[in-house]
Amino acid sequence: MKDDHRSGCPINLSLEVFGDKWSLLIIRDMIFGGKRHFRELLRSQEGISSNILADRLKMLVDEGMLTKTDDPTHKQKAIYSLTEMTIALVPIMAHLGAWGRLYLPVSEELSIRAELMETGGPDLWSRFMDELRHEHLGLTLDGPPRVRATLQAAYEDVVARKARESVVA
Amino acid sequence: MKDDHRSGCPINLSLEVFGDKWSLLIIRDMIFGGKRHFRELLRSQEGISSNILADRLKMLVDEGMLTKTDDPTHKQKAIYSLTEMTIALVPIMAHLGAWGRLYLPVSEELSIRAELMETGGPDLWSRFMDELRHEHLGLTLDGPPRVRATLQAAYEDVVARKARESVVA
DNA sequence: GCAACTGCTTTTGAAATGAAAGCAGTTTTC
DNA sequence: GAAAACTGCTTTCATTTCAAAAGCAGTTGC
């Protein structure tokens, strides 16, 4: 019955699932960027290469972190969906973002979402998670989704402001 | 002024610091195991090898996650200490442990601490962080440290109970 | 004085990473 | 209706990282 795990420690097991430089970025792009397709995920800020992306997606599906289904609108498209397991990472993402903002040289535009998540706190996270459950698991949602759109709008505001500033400067 | 970061995203930057299979385990052993020396850290549950440990310790020190000082009692001993940056990971560790306990095949003895951290909540984390600041940064502490000892005792209780059970079985 | 312990380093082979190009099929565009 | 763009990958190959094992120059305890 023993799997090939290094140990049964929860932190170790978590690291075995997403303790690498890319998995959590893929999940980030799905959660905060709303990305569902391979080519969308390929256009990450950090420039993941296609072989690594393919490999990680396979791993994440194998581990139950994602599911993969056919896109009815396009015979070659696959749709990747979050599972409850992955949606449950939202609070960890929020903490991680807050930690990074505090201690690392983050850029303003790429940390504005983290700031809003921090400000919003557990209530916002919870609402966001419900929206993700709606989007990815088909659960019902009270009212229209709004959290990701709000985060996205804030991001675009910063980008637009910075563009204006750099013209002036 | 640009460093060689893949992006300024706080989650990405966090992963660049400890997004690998070992760094967080080293930090875990320092936080929850009270380990301060190389040979102590070498005896991890997961069996890190000495070259990897040496490499990661160097990286973590370079990144400000740890400091390294001489042990006055032994000319060859080095003492590794947590920094505020690393102590601030305690809540993330707690969340990660809770997540792992919920979704991964953890062992009872290695997840009892995670359970107690979860039960204790932010108040316990905060107390624990103060104790770590006392131990590693020399800050003053109200009352004697107790959190890690409590976690450790709970772990040993489970180990002892399991030993008894396996004799009976 | 000798065994055990200190924090590593070295060696060597295996595995993972990453850039670039390519591919068979599908859909869109004009 | 043909060409261009797009689909999710795969392949190739060079480079980097990982990992087990052994070793090492000291230091310390007995």
PDB file of C-alpha atoms in Angstrom, chain A:
ATOM      1  CA  MET A   1       0.000   0.000   0.000  1.00  0.00           C
ATOM      2  CA  LYS A   2       2.957   2.286   0.317  1.00  0.00           C
ATOM      3  CA  ASP A   3       3.355   4.888  -2.360  1.00  0.00           C
ATOM      4  CA  ASP A   4       6.765   6.248  -3.176  1.00  0.00           C
ATOM      5  CA  HIS A   5       6.515   9.283  -0.965  1.00  0.00           C
ATOM      6  CA  ARG A   6       9.519  10.624   0.844  1.00  0.00           C
ATOM      7  CA  SER A   7       7.484  10.945   4.026  1.00  0.00           C
ATOM      8  CA  GLY A   8       3.922  11.319   5.267  1.00  0.00           C
ATOM      9  CA  CYS A   9       4.490  14.869   6.448  1.00  0.00           C
ATOM     10  CA  PRO A  10       1.789  17.164   5.057  1.00  0.00           C
ATOM     11  CA  ILE A  11       4.269  19.853   4.095  1.00  0.00           C
ATOM     12  CA  ASN A  12       6.454  17.340   2.318  1.00  0.00           C
ATOM     13  CA  LEU A  13       3.513  15.837   0.496  1.00  0.00           C
ATOM     14  CA  SER A  14       2.351  19.281  -0.562  1.00  0.00           C
ATOM     15  CA  LEU A  15       5.811  19.981  -1.941  1.00  0.00           C
ATOM     16  CA  GLU A  16       5.760  16.727  -3.829  1.00  0.00           C
ATOM     17  CA  VAL A  17       2.608  17.918  -5.560  1.00  0.00           C
ATOM     18  CA  PHE A  18       3.497  21.521  -6.386  1.00  0.00           C
ATOM     19  CA  GLY A  19       6.965  22.141  -4.987  1.00  0.00           C
ATOM     20  CA  ASP A  20       8.626  23.219  -8.180  1.00  0.00           C
ATOM     21  CA  LYS A  21       9.151  26.428 -10.055  1.00  0.00           C
ATOM     22  CA  TRP A  22       6.203  26.093 -12.424  1.00  0.00           C
ATOM     23  CA  SER A  23       3.188  24.202 -11.061  1.00  0.00           C
ATOM     24  CA  LEU A  24       1.981  26.977  -8.837  1.00  0.00           C
ATOM     25  CA  LEU A  25       2.386  29.521 -11.620  1.00  0.00           C
ATOM     26  CA  ILE A  26       0.143  27.454 -13.858  1.00  0.00           C
ATOM     27  CA  ILE A  27      -2.418  27.300 -11.083  1.00  0.00           C
ATOM     28  CA  ARG A  28      -2.008  31.023 -10.495  1.00  0.00           C
ATOM     29  CA  ASP A  29      -2.742  31.739 -14.151  1.00  0.00           C
ATOM     30  CA  MET A  30      -5.818  29.573 -14.033  1.00  0.00           C
ATOM     31  CA  ILE A  31      -7.113  31.110 -10.814  1.00  0.00           C
ATOM     32  CA  PHE A  32      -6.252  34.751 -11.326  1.00  0.00           C
ATOM     33  CA  GLY A  33      -5.896  34.872 -15.093  1.00  0.00           C
ATOM     34  CA  GLY A  34      -8.891  32.723 -15.912  1.00  0.00           C
ATOM     35  CA  LYS A  35      -6.803  30.689 -18.350  1.00  0.00           C
ATOM     36  CA  ARG A  36      -8.179  27.344 -19.427  1.00  0.00           C
ATOM     37  CA  HIS A  37      -6.303  26.378 -22.606  1.00  0.00           C
ATOM     38  CA  PHE A  38      -2.786  25.231 -23.348  1.00  0.00           C
ATOM     39  CA  ARG A  39      -1.847  28.166 -25.560  1.00  0.00           C
ATOM     40  CA  GLU A  40      -3.200  30.618 -23.025  1.00  0.00           C
ATOM     41  CA  LEU A  41      -1.085  29.078 -20.299  1.00  0.00           C
ATOM     42  CA  LEU A  42       1.908  29.147 -22.602  1.00  0.00           C
ATOM     43  CA  ARG A  43       1.763  32.935 -22.576  1.00  0.00           C
ATOM     44  CA  SER A  44       2.771  33.265 -18.943  1.00  0.00           C
ATOM     45  CA  GLN A  45       4.670  36.257 -17.634  1.00  0.00           C
ATOM     46  CA  GLU A  46       7.565  33.970 -16.925  1.00  0.00           C
ATOM     47  CA  GLY A  47       7.739  32.254 -20.302  1.00  0.00           C
ATOM     48  CA  ILE A  48       7.232  28.592 -19.578  1.00  0.00           C
ATOM     49  CA  SER A  49       8.266  26.370 -22.453  1.00  0.00           C
ATOM     50  CA  SER A  50       5.774  24.087 -24.079  1.00  0.00           C
ATOM     51  CA  ASN A  51       7.355  20.789 -23.101  1.00  0.00           C
ATOM     52  CA  ILE A  52       7.473  21.785 -19.444  1.00  0.00           C
ATOM     53  CA  LEU A  53       3.912  23.039 -19.571  1.00  0.00           C
ATOM     54  CA  ALA A  54       2.729  19.793 -21.150  1.00  0.00           C
ATOM     55  CA  ASP A  55       4.579  17.782 -18.530  1.00  0.00           C
ATOM     56  CA  ARG A  56       3.220  19.796 -15.606  1.00  0.00           C
ATOM     57  CA  LEU A  57      -0.325  19.717 -16.862  1.00  0.00           C
ATOM     58  CA  LYS A  58      -0.108  15.954 -17.119  1.00  0.00           C
ATOM     59  CA  MET A  59       1.263  15.726 -13.589  1.00  0.00           C
ATOM     60  CA  LEU A  60      -1.339  18.059 -12.154  1.00  0.00           C
ATOM     61  CA  VAL A  61      -4.125  16.087 -13.805  1.00  0.00           C
ATOM     62  CA  ASP A  62      -2.635  12.823 -12.510  1.00  0.00           C
ATOM     63  CA  GLU A  63      -2.541  14.212  -9.009  1.00  0.00           C
ATOM     64  CA  GLY A  64      -6.122  15.392  -9.083  1.00  0.00           C
ATOM     65  CA  MET A  65      -5.230  19.067  -9.080  1.00  0.00           C
ATOM     66  CA  LEU A  66      -6.790  19.657 -12.491  1.00  0.00           C
ATOM     67  CA  THR A  67      -9.172  17.934 -14.842  1.00  0.00           C
ATOM     68  CA  LYS A  68      -8.993  17.939 -18.608  1.00  0.00           C
ATOM     69  CA  THR A  69     -12.013  17.836 -20.919  1.00  0.00           C
ATOM     70  CA  ASP A  70     -12.731  18.416 -24.578  1.00  0.00           C
ATOM     71  CA  ASP A  71     -13.825  21.807 -25.744  1.00  0.00           C
ATOM     72  CA  PRO A  72     -17.127  21.347 -27.598  1.00  0.00           C
ATOM     73  CA  THR A  73     -16.463  24.406 -29.749  1.00  0.00           C
ATOM     74  CA  HIS A  74     -13.150  23.204 -31.122  1.00  0.00           C
ATOM     75  CA  LYS A  75     -12.088  19.643 -31.788  1.00  0.00           C
ATOM     76  CA  GLN A  76      -8.466  20.279 -30.927  1.00  0.00           C
ATOM     77  CA  LYS A  77      -8.962  22.354 -27.840  1.00  0.00           C
ATOM     78  CA  ALA A  78      -8.696  20.935 -24.362  1.00  0.00           C
ATOM     79  CA  ILE A  79     -10.226  22.674 -21.378  1.00  0.00           C
ATOM     80  CA  TYR A  80      -8.399  22.469 -18.086  1.00  0.00           C
ATOM     81  CA  SER A  81     -10.434  22.931 -14.942  1.00  0.00           C
ATOM     82  CA  LEU A  82      -9.557  23.467 -11.318  1.00  0.00           C
ATOM     83  CA  THR A  83     -10.683  20.925  -8.749  1.00  0.00           C
ATOM     84  CA  GLU A  84     -11.777  21.602  -5.180  1.00  0.00           C
ATOM     85  CA  MET A  85      -8.253  20.684  -4.100  1.00  0.00           C
ATOM     86  CA  THR A  86      -6.800  23.464  -6.203  1.00  0.00           C
ATOM     87  CA  ILE A  87      -9.475  26.007  -5.369  1.00  0.00           C
ATOM     88  CA  ALA A  88      -8.588  25.348  -1.734  1.00  0.00           C
ATOM     89  CA  LEU A  89      -5.178  26.833  -2.461  1.00  0.00           C
ATOM     90  CA  VAL A  90      -6.639  30.334  -2.809  1.00  0.00           C
ATOM     91  CA  PRO A  91      -5.900  31.316   0.811  1.00  0.00           C
ATOM     92  CA  ILE A  92      -2.370  29.985   0.467  1.00  0.00           C
ATOM     93  CA  MET A  93      -1.934  32.001  -2.722  1.00  0.00           C
ATOM     94  CA  ALA A  94      -3.163  35.062  -0.886  1.00  0.00           C
ATOM     95  CA  HIS A  95      -0.713  34.531   1.984  1.00  0.00           C
ATOM     96  CA  LEU A  96       2.095  33.832  -0.434  1.00  0.00           C
ATOM     97  CA  GLY A  97       1.324  36.999  -2.337  1.00  0.00           C
ATOM     98  CA  ALA A  98       1.271  39.021   0.851  1.00  0.00           C
ATOM     99  CA  TRP A  99       4.546  37.512   1.972  1.00  0.00           C
ATOM    100  CA  GLY A 100       6.177  38.206  -1.383  1.00  0.00           C
ATOM    101  CA  ARG A 101       4.918  41.772  -1.382  1.00  0.00           C
ATOM    102  CA  LEU A 102       6.435  42.346   2.026  1.00  0.00           C
ATOM    103  CA  TYR A 103       9.839  40.773   1.525  1.00  0.00           C
ATOM    104  CA  LEU A 104      10.620  40.547  -2.181  1.00  0.00           C
ATOM    105  CA  PRO A 105      11.180  43.063  -4.997  1.00  0.00           C
ATOM    106  CA  VAL A 106       7.742  42.790  -6.562  1.00  0.00           C
ATOM    107  CA  SER A 107       6.577  45.024  -9.387  1.00  0.00           C
ATOM    108  CA  GLU A 108       3.599  47.272  -8.811  1.00  0.00           C
ATOM    109  CA  GLU A 109       1.417  45.995 -11.615  1.00  0.00           C
ATOM    110  CA  LEU A 110       1.999  42.351 -10.824  1.00  0.00           C
ATOM    111  CA  SER A 111       1.368  42.769  -7.128  1.00  0.00           C
ATOM    112  CA  ILE A 112      -1.762  44.873  -7.186  1.00  0.00           C
ATOM    113  CA  ARG A 113      -3.925  41.754  -7.191  1.00  0.00           C
ATOM    114  CA  ALA A 114      -2.047  40.408  -4.187  1.00  0.00           C
ATOM    115  CA  GLU A 115      -2.644  43.700  -2.450  1.00  0.00           C
ATOM    116  CA  LEU A 116      -6.364  43.558  -3.115  1.00  0.00           C
ATOM    117  CA  MET A 117      -6.517  39.957  -1.953  1.00  0.00           C
ATOM    118  CA  GLU A 118      -4.759  40.981   1.233  1.00  0.00           C
ATOM    119  CA  THR A 119      -7.103  43.894   1.804  1.00  0.00           C
ATOM    120  CA  GLY A 120     -10.164  41.813   1.041  1.00  0.00           C
ATOM    121  CA  GLY A 121      -9.191  39.128   3.522  1.00  0.00           C
ATOM    122  CA  PRO A 122     -10.862  35.761   4.076  1.00  0.00           C
ATOM    123  CA  ASP A 123     -14.293  37.061   3.077  1.00  0.00           C
ATOM    124  CA  LEU A 124     -13.065  38.001  -0.361  1.00  0.00           C
ATOM    125  CA  TRP A 125     -11.132  34.761  -0.712  1.00  0.00           C
ATOM    126  CA  SER A 126     -14.215  32.814   0.136  1.00  0.00           C
ATOM    127  CA  ARG A 127     -16.320  34.690  -2.393  1.00  0.00           C
ATOM    128  CA  PHE A 128     -13.616  34.173  -5.010  1.00  0.00           C
ATOM    129  CA  MET A 129     -13.512  30.464  -4.264  1.00  0.00           C
ATOM    130  CA  ASP A 130     -17.277  30.233  -4.773  1.00  0.00           C
ATOM    131  CA  GLU A 131     -16.894  31.944  -8.102  1.00  0.00           C
ATOM    132  CA  LEU A 132     -14.199  29.485  -9.109  1.00  0.00           C
ATOM    133  CA  ARG A 133     -16.403  26.589  -8.029  1.00  0.00           C
ATOM    134  CA  HIS A 134     -19.091  28.019 -10.246  1.00  0.00           C
ATOM    135  CA  GLU A 135     -16.790  28.468 -13.198  1.00  0.00           C
ATOM    136  CA  HIS A 136     -14.871  25.201 -12.938  1.00  0.00           C
ATOM    137  CA  LEU A 137     -17.151  22.790 -11.124  1.00  0.00           C
ATOM    138  CA  GLY A 138     -20.509  24.083 -12.288  1.00  0.00           C
ATOM    139  CA  LEU A 139     -21.822  24.861  -8.818  1.00  0.00           C
ATOM    140  CA  THR A 140     -24.443  27.540  -8.477  1.00  0.00           C
ATOM    141  CA  LEU A 141     -23.427  31.032  -7.509  1.00  0.00           C
ATOM    142  CA  ASP A 142     -25.369  33.828  -5.848  1.00  0.00           C
ATOM    143  CA  GLY A 143     -25.149  36.834  -8.114  1.00  0.00           C
ATOM    144  CA  PRO A 144     -22.714  37.431 -10.933  1.00  0.00           C
ATOM    145  CA  PRO A 145     -18.992  36.675 -10.585  1.00  0.00           C
ATOM    146  CA  ARG A 146     -17.029  39.800  -9.848  1.00  0.00           C
ATOM    147  CA  VAL A 147     -13.852  39.112  -7.921  1.00  0.00           C
ATOM    148  CA  ARG A 148     -11.526  38.196 -10.766  1.00  0.00           C
ATOM    149  CA  ALA A 149     -12.889  40.991 -12.922  1.00  0.00           C
ATOM    150  CA  THR A 150     -12.217  43.454 -10.116  1.00  0.00           C
ATOM    151  CA  LEU A 151      -8.668  42.201  -9.698  1.00  0.00           C
ATOM    152  CA  GLN A 152      -8.125  42.326 -13.447  1.00  0.00           C
ATOM    153  CA  ALA A 153      -9.472  45.876 -13.708  1.00  0.00           C
ATOM    154  CA  ALA A 154      -7.153  47.022 -10.934  1.00  0.00           C
ATOM    155  CA  TYR A 155      -4.243  45.449 -12.777  1.00  0.00           C
ATOM    156  CA  GLU A 156      -5.151  47.208 -16.006  1.00  0.00           C
ATOM    157  CA  ASP A 157      -5.526  50.528 -14.208  1.00  0.00           C
ATOM    158  CA  VAL A 158      -1.992  50.261 -12.914  1.00  0.00           C
ATOM    159  CA  VAL A 159      -0.676  49.332 -16.344  1.00  0.00           C
ATOM    160  CA  ALA A 160      -2.513  52.277 -17.907  1.00  0.00           C
ATOM    161  CA  ARG A 161      -1.289  54.695 -15.258  1.00  0.00           C
ATOM    162  CA  LYS A 162       2.273  53.523 -15.648  1.00  0.00           C
ATOM    163  CA  ALA A 163       2.039  53.939 -19.421  1.00  0.00           C
ATOM    164  CA  ARG A 164       0.858  57.518 -18.932  1.00  0.00           C
ATOM    165  CA  GLU A 165       3.607  58.230 -16.432  1.00  0.00           C
ATOM    166  CA  SER A 166       6.304  56.924 -18.711  1.00  0.00           C
ATOM    167  CA  VAL A 167       5.068  59.180 -21.536  1.00  0.00           C
ATOM    168  CA  VAL A 168       5.219  62.200 -19.261  1.00  0.00           C
ATOM    169  CA  ALA A 169       8.605  61.278 -17.844  1.00  0.00           C
TER     170      ALA A 169
END
